[in-house]
Amino acid sequence: MPILYGNRRTYATQMLTVTATAMLVAAGPMSGTMVYAQQANADAEMAMDIDHAKILKDAGVIGVFATYKVNPDYYQRASAERRGGVEEVLAVVDAHKSKVRVDAYLTRGLSSESDFMLRVHAYDLEAAQNFMTDFLETRFGMHTEVTETLTGITKPLNYVTKEDSPDMNAALSSASYSDEEPKYSIVVPIEKDAEWWNMSHEERLSHMEVHTAPTLEFLVNVKRKLYHSTGLDDVDFITYFETADLNAFNNLAVSLMEVPENLYHEQWGEPTILSTIQPIENVVATLSALK
Amino acid sequence: MPILYGNRRTYATQMLTVTATAMLVAAGPMSGTMVYAQQANADAEMAMDIDHAKILKDAGVIGVFATYKVNPDYYQRASAERRGGVEEVLAVVDAHKSKVRVDAYLTRGLSSESDFMLRVHAYDLEAAQNFMTDFLETRFGMHTEVTETLTGITKPLNYVTKEDSPDMNAALSSASYSDEEPKYSIVVPIEKDAEWWNMSHEERLSHMEVHTAPTLEFLVNVKRKLYHSTGLDDVDFITYFETADLNAFNNLAVSLMEVPENLYHEQWGEPTILSTIQPIENVVATLSALK
Amino acid sequence: MPILYGNRRTYATQMLTVTATAMLVAAGPMSGTMVYAQQANADAEMAMDIDHAKILKDAGVIGVFATYKVNPDYYQRASAERRGGVEEVLAVVDAHKSKVRVDAYLTRGLSSESDFMLRVHAYDLEAAQNFMTDFLETRFGMHTEVTETLTGITKPLNYVTKEDSPDMNAALSSASYSDEEPKYSIVVPIEKDAEWWNMSHEERLSHMEVHTAPTLEFLVNVKRKLYHSTGLDDVDFITYFETADLNAFNNLAVSLMEVPENLYHEQWGEPTILSTIQPIENVVATLSALK
Amino acid sequence: MPILYGNRRTYATQMLTVTATAMLVAAGPMSGTMVYAQQANADAEMAMDIDHAKILKDAGVIGVFATYKVNPDYYQRASAERRGGVEEVLAVVDAHKSKVRVDAYLTRGLSSESDFMLRVHAYDLEAAQNFMTDFLETRFGMHTEVTETLTGITKPLNYVTKEDSPDMNAALSSASYSDEEPKYSIVVPIEKDAEWWNMSHEERLSHMEVHTAPTLEFLVNVKRKLYHSTGLDDVDFITYFETADLNAFNNLAVSLMEVPENLYHEQWGEPTILSTIQPIENVVATLSALK
Amino acid sequence: MPILYGNRRTYATQMLTVTATAMLVAAGPMSGTMVYAQQANADAEMAMDIDHAKILKDAGVIGVFATYKVNPDYYQRASAERRGGVEEVLAVVDAHKSKVRVDAYLTRGLSSESDFMLRVHAYDLEAAQNFMTDFLETRFGMHTEVTETLTGITKPLNYVTKEDSPDMNAALSSASYSDEEPKYSIVVPIEKDAEWWNMSHEERLSHMEVHTAPTLEFLVNVKRKLYHSTGLDDVDFITYFETADLNAFNNLAVSLMEVPENLYHEQWGEPTILSTIQPIENVVATLSALK
């Protein structure tokens, strides 16, 4: 499908044509979206663009994880319309790329709750919401149902810091991911109980050190990222993992079960979201039955 | 969309035109609604109008929080009909404004349960119900599903009062919100357990003082409001927050987790409703794919 | 809408006309219902009619509480058909009035689970089921979904009796409802835990005395009625309240939380069903968008 | 409706006619079902037929309880088609009667989860599944949704036996049902907790004796039957009751709450399925709006 | 239905014809699927094919269990289209057979959650996902809803090993399945609590020995297989059983309840998935109302 990989100019042109048609045939407010998309594009050129690598490392970044299920009726649509839907999704991602970083994941076949997941990063929750609102207005998004949403914010390390826990902190940087490119992602929302939160920071720190120790050996084949959600959502943390080795990940997860800190969990997973990491064009094309 | 900001006469005229059309094309009982709306309008002029600022401060005020999801089929409707839906919502809000204060919030993209939330204040629950019944009869409301409803009543402070807790009471008025205009709202329903309710008032008071202390520093960047729901709903309290700083709010929420009073919660959140605060015309227009 | 208040003969005539039409246009088995309705009517004349006031006071009476949600597609029907639906509901209520007492409540706007509630009393569960089966066959009922059903049976006082608890029993009759006509109803299903049921009757009696004491002051502004459900449903009791003063009711509910008996609840509410008390013709007409 | 009570030959003839029509008009694979039904009928003549009375007393019998809800769209079908649906159900029951005993119950109006329940007995789970698969293929079944399924197997008494508990065992046979024909059925699934299963058989036996004692007085007005489900389903037991006296049944249920054995329940009911016992032709005709 | 058993060449030819037609009439992207299917077929010839017997014994194998419900609208489709759906499913299974082993189970009539279950084995989760994605794109899959998904990985014995528990390990191999061909399958997902995971390996080993002892006698009539899911899903283990004797299985399950290890279960079943083991062509044909 060259359209998905053609350079932006060609693509844009093709898109506008499709859009024109859309305005005639589409059972939806596509024209509106497109105008908005182009508008946003324009704004983007004027605004200060985000750095898509840096935003993954910064603190104070909002992360929204959303899972979606495609409505069966979507497959009754003509393939031309579904193709148009893929284009609109790419156009919306492009229109917001100066303010939002979007990562896509295919959950179909691995979950009964969803077909795909989007992970959206922005410095401002409103920017993430604007993207998601436009996404749901595309002819593809319009045929999806949001089945789960998790919102969190990134923060500096709060337990195993250079100051409070120098050795463990050093150990964490002693090894880094060296396995092949991660193919799989696992998202595990976590809620601690009131007893946990009523412990002193020192008690929790020592628990976290015991929690961290057995995970060190997995630094080489499992990547992790943490988001804080207390008050923003019904969980306290969103833990995000990437790996190419599910057997190693299962061992890591077991080691996290075997420490006392695990006694203070009100929720661990539920849902545990397992998926394959894929470019958004693949995810949307696959779910549009266009691959 | 001038129609949204035009003066009432123009607007009314335009509306009636639309309505006339509606009576021909609408797949719904629009004419009825309109008549009712105008009726209510008339009554309003005769009744004693509520003060929309005062009602937020009074005790004995009913607050109903309702979240809604827009049915996908709505987007299959012609944009003219969707535009008519927006107008009908504004007409209904206007028709009831003498008895009911309505605030709107966009939850789309931040929740899998809903697309928007309405917060309705009235001195009489029946007045709130009348508004919501008319709202659901508009061509927009007719395409929404109510996904959550929380009802509470406002009361005078019942723990940290001038009499029982003079210092803490003073501390609460020592600082006030000074951050930029709040952009976000968070609603957290709360249910206490039977052990909590079986403590003496004094025990609960001292718990509430410990609970309040760490929240003082957030008076400058988080606004709060409390509603009592025991017996009116399946929770005991509805806590409502507004902020422009989600990082500060997350810190406030964590501080609320770290006190003993948190050991007596049967429910905290579930759902935690995070949203952006917006004029109802924006919320409805956005969800009608008309922005 | 004279038809709703016209005398029965006129009404019946109009109804038959409507029905005739219905048989041509209705997408449903209306004729069947009507025939049945008239049949039942005939039987009624021969059977011994129930006393609609007495049945609310008798023991051994079955009470069924059912909440319903109106399917959105109903509003796509022509108003004439919806008007016919209202008439059929009234005809069915009338056809069964010799065996069943039906009370109606509007929950729309106050609940995400339902739009209305019916409370049905009969000396025989089968009679209640027959009514509900016919109700669901009307053109209105056919477009509703039952979202909750609670079944219980009335019994003589089993704790605070003249014999076991003379003073408290006297106190209960010392005051009676004196506030304005109740506008609101609250239904609270209750399940006690195994520990409660394993106490001796004496222990439970003393708990119920402590439970009753703080409620005495609310006899003047809150009416109550109790139904027993153990084994008939998944709760032990259905508590039904009527009031015109929701602030007083919230205070009553809090007082019920503050006693030791509350430590033995497996379920209290869930759902708590809050509604306005209205004639069934209003409830159905309102939900048919005909008011 | 003579067709429901006519002798099988007439009935069969009528059915084939209807079927022929069905093959032209039905929006479903009716012909297939009919052929299968007749096939099964043929097999039946060759196989050894089950004894419909004996199968209720034997051990090692599979019992499947399934509740169903009728989809609203069913009522949009022409009454002739609905009548055909009733016939097909009766044909399928007849086609399987040599291998399966089917009892029917009307739950409509008494449950929000379902409209009817089937209790299917067979010596072989596969036979029960074959019946249910064919049932769902009838034009009636095709418009129903299975909302609950409980599977168990009958076994000889395992606690209060002649050997282990002679007196209680004798007491159980000392009285038998003497009230009028049962009109109501109640199904209560039960799950015991791990603590219960970790007691010695002797401890459990003495608990069951204490559990049984207060139930003896209800032998005269409540019939019971027990099915074992551990590992076959998510409950341990399915308890089935029949009675004509719901007040007595409520008293029996309360007595079952008041014994220590009740302290070891993980689940008791949820759902408690209350229904009226009726011939399957009545149940299906009533739910087809043909009564 | 010879087509289901005809040799692959004939079958393929017939299929292509059907497909050609499909491309004209099908309300779906069938052509795409077919092309993909043939593609995959081609790849298969080049890739190293999996051994369908060996993959059931290997460690490090991914097992995905998915249950599905067929949407009622499927039965409104012409039988020719449904027949085409069966063929497409077989084509997809065939296209992936070099990378994936698929086993099918009929749950209809035994579960309210699903109509059938697929158990998919692959050395790579991505291969399993590819199969399931294609399966859902067939005209049959397109009319199903995934209702449950469980993912696990096989591992070498981790408690009762030759080294740690020689006698019990020997006992496990002392007897093997000798009953008639299993007709039934039971899947029981299991989650252990934090207390369990916080025990030493030795404590858990001794618990597992006590757990294993009573199960030895059932080696002859119940087959078992274990999958590890911690971190991959919201359970820790997926236990899979096959048997021809449900009474024996119920006894085995009870024996698993009666040991201390059962005190550490957070989840046991929920869902317990009971089904009949059948060739996929039978499962799909039966659910397509083509048997």
Short mmCIF file of N, CA and C in Angstrom, two decimals, chain A residues 129-215:
data_model
loop_
_atom_site.label_atom_id
_atom_site.label_comp_id
_atom_site.label_asym_id
_atom_site.label_seq_id
_atom_site.Cartn_x
_atom_site.Cartn_y
_atom_site.Cartn_z
N GLN A 129 -6.01 14.98 24.93
CA GLN A 129 -7.45 14.85 24.71
C GLN A 129 -7.84 15.35 23.32
N ASN A 130 -7.23 16.45 22.89
CA ASN A 130 -7.55 16.95 21.55
C ASN A 130 -7.23 15.90 20.49
N PHE A 131 -6.07 15.25 20.64
CA PHE A 131 -5.71 14.21 19.67
C PHE A 131 -6.75 13.10 19.69
N MET A 132 -7.08 12.63 20.88
CA MET A 132 -7.99 11.50 20.98
C MET A 132 -9.38 11.84 20.46
N THR A 133 -9.78 13.08 20.66
CA THR A 133 -11.09 13.51 20.16
C THR A 133 -11.08 13.48 18.64
N ASP A 134 -10.00 13.99 18.05
CA ASP A 134 -9.93 13.95 16.58
C ASP A 134 -9.81 12.51 16.08
N PHE A 135 -9.05 11.69 16.79
CA PHE A 135 -8.89 10.30 16.38
C PHE A 135 -10.26 9.62 16.30
N LEU A 136 -11.10 9.86 17.32
CA LEU A 136 -12.42 9.22 17.35
C LEU A 136 -13.35 9.77 16.27
N GLU A 137 -12.98 10.89 15.67
CA GLU A 137 -13.81 11.47 14.61
C GLU A 137 -13.44 10.95 13.23
N THR A 138 -12.32 10.25 13.13
CA THR A 138 -11.95 9.69 11.82
C THR A 138 -12.92 8.57 11.50
N ARG A 139 -13.01 8.21 10.22
CA ARG A 139 -13.94 7.14 9.84
C ARG A 139 -13.54 5.81 10.47
N PHE A 140 -12.25 5.67 10.87
CA PHE A 140 -11.82 4.45 11.56
C PHE A 140 -12.23 4.57 13.03
N GLY A 141 -11.81 5.66 13.66
CA GLY A 141 -12.11 5.86 15.08
C GLY A 141 -13.59 5.81 15.39
N MET A 142 -14.38 6.33 14.44
CA MET A 142 -15.83 6.36 14.62
C MET A 142 -16.42 4.96 14.75
N HIS A 143 -15.67 3.97 14.29
CA HIS A 143 -16.15 2.58 14.36
C HIS A 143 -15.45 1.81 15.47
N THR A 144 -14.81 2.54 16.39
CA THR A 144 -14.17 1.86 17.51
C THR A 144 -14.87 2.25 18.81
N GLU A 145 -14.71 1.42 19.81
CA GLU A 145 -15.24 1.71 21.14
C GLU A 145 -14.05 1.73 22.08
N VAL A 146 -13.96 2.77 22.91
CA VAL A 146 -12.88 2.83 23.89
C VAL A 146 -13.24 1.87 25.01
N THR A 147 -12.36 0.93 25.32
CA THR A 147 -12.71 -0.07 26.34
C THR A 147 -11.93 0.11 27.65
N GLU A 148 -10.87 0.87 27.60
CA GLU A 148 -10.10 1.12 28.83
C GLU A 148 -9.29 2.38 28.63
N THR A 149 -9.20 3.20 29.66
CA THR A 149 -8.34 4.38 29.60
C THR A 149 -7.60 4.51 30.92
N LEU A 150 -6.29 4.69 30.83
CA LEU A 150 -5.46 4.85 32.02
C LEU A 150 -4.64 6.11 31.84
N THR A 151 -4.68 7.00 32.83
CA THR A 151 -3.94 8.25 32.73
C THR A 151 -2.95 8.38 33.88
N GLY A 152 -1.73 8.79 33.55
CA GLY A 152 -0.72 8.97 34.58
C GLY A 152 0.23 10.10 34.21
N ILE A 153 1.12 10.40 35.13
CA ILE A 153 2.10 11.46 34.90
C ILE A 153 3.47 10.94 35.32
N THR A 154 4.49 11.31 34.56
CA THR A 154 5.85 10.83 34.91
C THR A 154 6.46 11.75 35.96
N LYS A 155 7.31 11.15 36.82
CA LYS A 155 7.94 11.89 37.91
C LYS A 155 9.37 11.39 38.08
N PRO A 156 10.18 12.17 38.77
CA PRO A 156 11.54 11.67 39.06
C PRO A 156 11.42 10.46 39.98
N LEU A 157 12.45 9.60 40.00
CA LEU A 157 12.47 8.45 40.91
C LEU A 157 12.07 8.93 42.30
N ASN A 158 11.18 8.20 43.00
CA ASN A 158 10.81 8.68 44.34
C ASN A 158 11.26 7.76 45.47
N TYR A 159 11.87 6.61 45.16
CA TYR A 159 12.36 5.76 46.26
C TYR A 159 13.86 5.48 46.07
N VAL A 160 14.15 4.70 45.03
CA VAL A 160 15.54 4.27 44.84
C VAL A 160 16.37 5.39 44.18
N THR A 161 16.57 6.47 44.92
CA THR A 161 17.31 7.63 44.39
C THR A 161 18.80 7.55 44.77
N LYS A 162 19.60 8.35 44.12
CA LYS A 162 21.04 8.43 44.41
C LYS A 162 21.24 8.72 45.89
N GLU A 163 20.37 9.59 46.44
CA GLU A 163 20.53 10.01 47.84
C GLU A 163 20.07 8.93 48.81
N ASP A 164 18.85 8.48 48.64
CA ASP A 164 18.26 7.54 49.61
C ASP A 164 18.78 6.13 49.48
N SER A 165 19.11 5.72 48.27
CA SER A 165 19.47 4.32 48.06
C SER A 165 20.59 4.20 47.02
N PRO A 166 21.77 4.78 47.36
CA PRO A 166 22.87 4.87 46.39
C PRO A 166 23.23 3.56 45.69
N ASP A 167 23.39 2.48 46.46
CA ASP A 167 23.82 1.21 45.84
C ASP A 167 22.78 0.70 44.84
N MET A 168 21.53 0.61 45.31
CA MET A 168 20.49 0.08 44.41
C MET A 168 20.34 0.99 43.20
N ASN A 169 20.47 2.30 43.44
CA ASN A 169 20.36 3.26 42.33
C ASN A 169 21.46 3.00 41.31
N ALA A 170 22.66 2.74 41.81
CA ALA A 170 23.78 2.44 40.92
C ALA A 170 23.52 1.14 40.16
N ALA A 171 23.05 0.13 40.91
CA ALA A 171 22.78 -1.17 40.29
C ALA A 171 21.82 -1.02 39.11
N LEU A 172 20.86 -0.13 39.28
CA LEU A 172 19.85 0.06 38.22
C LEU A 172 20.49 0.58 36.93
N SER A 173 21.57 1.34 37.09
CA SER A 173 22.20 1.86 35.87
C SER A 173 23.38 0.98 35.43
N SER A 174 23.63 -0.08 36.19
CA SER A 174 24.78 -0.95 35.88
C SER A 174 24.57 -1.79 34.63
N ALA A 175 23.31 -2.06 34.31
CA ALA A 175 23.03 -2.87 33.12
C ALA A 175 21.94 -2.20 32.31
N SER A 176 21.91 -2.46 30.98
CA SER A 176 20.84 -1.88 30.16
C SER A 176 20.39 -2.91 29.13
N TYR A 177 19.26 -2.66 28.55
CA TYR A 177 18.64 -3.58 27.59
C TYR A 177 19.61 -3.96 26.47
N SER A 178 19.82 -5.26 26.27
CA SER A 178 20.76 -5.69 25.24
C SER A 178 20.18 -6.79 24.35
N ASP A 179 18.92 -7.13 24.59
CA ASP A 179 18.27 -8.18 23.82
C ASP A 179 17.83 -7.60 22.47
N GLU A 180 17.28 -8.44 21.59
CA GLU A 180 16.82 -7.94 20.28
C GLU A 180 15.65 -6.96 20.47
N GLU A 181 15.37 -6.17 19.45
CA GLU A 181 14.30 -5.17 19.46
C GLU A 181 13.03 -5.76 20.09
N PRO A 182 12.48 -5.09 21.12
CA PRO A 182 11.27 -5.61 21.75
C PRO A 182 10.12 -5.75 20.75
N LYS A 183 9.41 -6.86 20.84
CA LYS A 183 8.30 -7.16 19.94
C LYS A 183 6.99 -7.01 20.70
N TYR A 184 7.08 -7.18 22.02
CA TYR A 184 5.87 -7.22 22.86
C TYR A 184 5.86 -6.13 23.91
N SER A 185 4.67 -5.68 24.25
CA SER A 185 4.50 -4.72 25.33
C SER A 185 3.51 -5.29 26.34
N ILE A 186 3.73 -5.00 27.62
CA ILE A 186 2.80 -5.40 28.67
C ILE A 186 2.55 -4.17 29.55
N VAL A 187 1.28 -3.85 29.75
CA VAL A 187 0.91 -2.74 30.63
C VAL A 187 0.24 -3.34 31.86
N VAL A 188 0.72 -2.96 33.05
CA VAL A 188 0.16 -3.48 34.30
C VAL A 188 -0.18 -2.31 35.23
N PRO A 189 -1.46 -1.96 35.33
CA PRO A 189 -1.86 -0.93 36.30
C PRO A 189 -1.77 -1.51 37.71
N ILE A 190 -1.38 -0.66 38.66
CA ILE A 190 -1.17 -1.12 40.03
C ILE A 190 -1.81 -0.16 41.03
N GLU A 191 -2.50 -0.74 42.03
CA GLU A 191 -3.05 0.06 43.11
C GLU A 191 -2.54 -0.49 44.43
N LYS A 192 -1.96 0.38 45.26
CA LYS A 192 -1.49 -0.03 46.57
C LYS A 192 -2.63 0.14 47.57
N ASP A 193 -2.60 -0.59 48.68
CA ASP A 193 -3.67 -0.46 49.67
C ASP A 193 -3.35 0.63 50.69
N ALA A 194 -4.34 0.94 51.54
CA ALA A 194 -4.20 2.04 52.50
C ALA A 194 -3.09 1.76 53.51
N GLU A 195 -2.87 0.48 53.81
CA GLU A 195 -1.81 0.11 54.76
C GLU A 195 -0.45 0.54 54.20
N TRP A 196 -0.24 0.30 52.91
CA TRP A 196 1.00 0.70 52.25
C TRP A 196 1.24 2.20 52.40
N TRP A 197 0.20 2.95 52.05
CA TRP A 197 0.34 4.41 52.06
C TRP A 197 0.50 4.95 53.48
N ASN A 198 0.08 4.16 54.48
CA ASN A 198 0.22 4.61 55.86
C ASN A 198 1.57 4.24 56.47
N MET A 199 2.42 3.57 55.71
CA MET A 199 3.78 3.29 56.20
C MET A 199 4.61 4.56 56.04
N SER A 200 5.71 4.62 56.79
CA SER A 200 6.63 5.76 56.64
C SER A 200 7.36 5.61 55.31
N HIS A 201 7.87 6.72 54.80
CA HIS A 201 8.61 6.67 53.55
C HIS A 201 9.77 5.69 53.67
N GLU A 202 10.41 5.63 54.83
CA GLU A 202 11.57 4.74 55.03
C GLU A 202 11.15 3.28 54.88
N GLU A 203 10.03 2.93 55.51
CA GLU A 203 9.56 1.54 55.39
C GLU A 203 9.31 1.20 53.93
N ARG A 204 8.64 2.13 53.22
CA ARG A 204 8.31 1.87 51.81
C ARG A 204 9.60 1.77 50.99
N LEU A 205 10.58 2.63 51.32
CA LEU A 205 11.85 2.58 50.60
C LEU A 205 12.50 1.20 50.74
N SER A 206 12.53 0.71 51.98
CA SER A 206 13.21 -0.59 52.16
C SER A 206 12.43 -1.69 51.43
N HIS A 207 11.11 -1.58 51.41
CA HIS A 207 10.31 -2.54 50.63
C HIS A 207 10.68 -2.45 49.16
N MET A 208 10.82 -1.24 48.66
CA MET A 208 11.12 -1.07 47.24
C MET A 208 12.52 -1.58 46.89
N GLU A 209 13.44 -1.50 47.85
CA GLU A 209 14.78 -2.04 47.59
C GLU A 209 14.70 -3.56 47.44
N VAL A 210 13.95 -4.19 48.36
CA VAL A 210 13.77 -5.65 48.27
C VAL A 210 13.03 -6.01 46.97
N HIS A 211 12.12 -5.16 46.58
CA HIS A 211 11.34 -5.36 45.36
C HIS A 211 12.25 -5.25 44.13
N THR A 212 13.19 -4.31 44.19
CA THR A 212 14.03 -4.03 43.02
C THR A 212 15.12 -5.08 42.79
N ALA A 213 15.71 -5.55 43.89
CA ALA A 213 16.85 -6.49 43.80
C ALA A 213 16.65 -7.60 42.76
N PRO A 214 15.57 -8.43 42.89
CA PRO A 214 15.43 -9.55 41.95
C PRO A 214 15.14 -9.12 40.51
N THR A 215 14.85 -7.85 40.31
CA THR A 215 14.51 -7.40 38.95
C THR A 215 15.76 -7.00 38.16
#
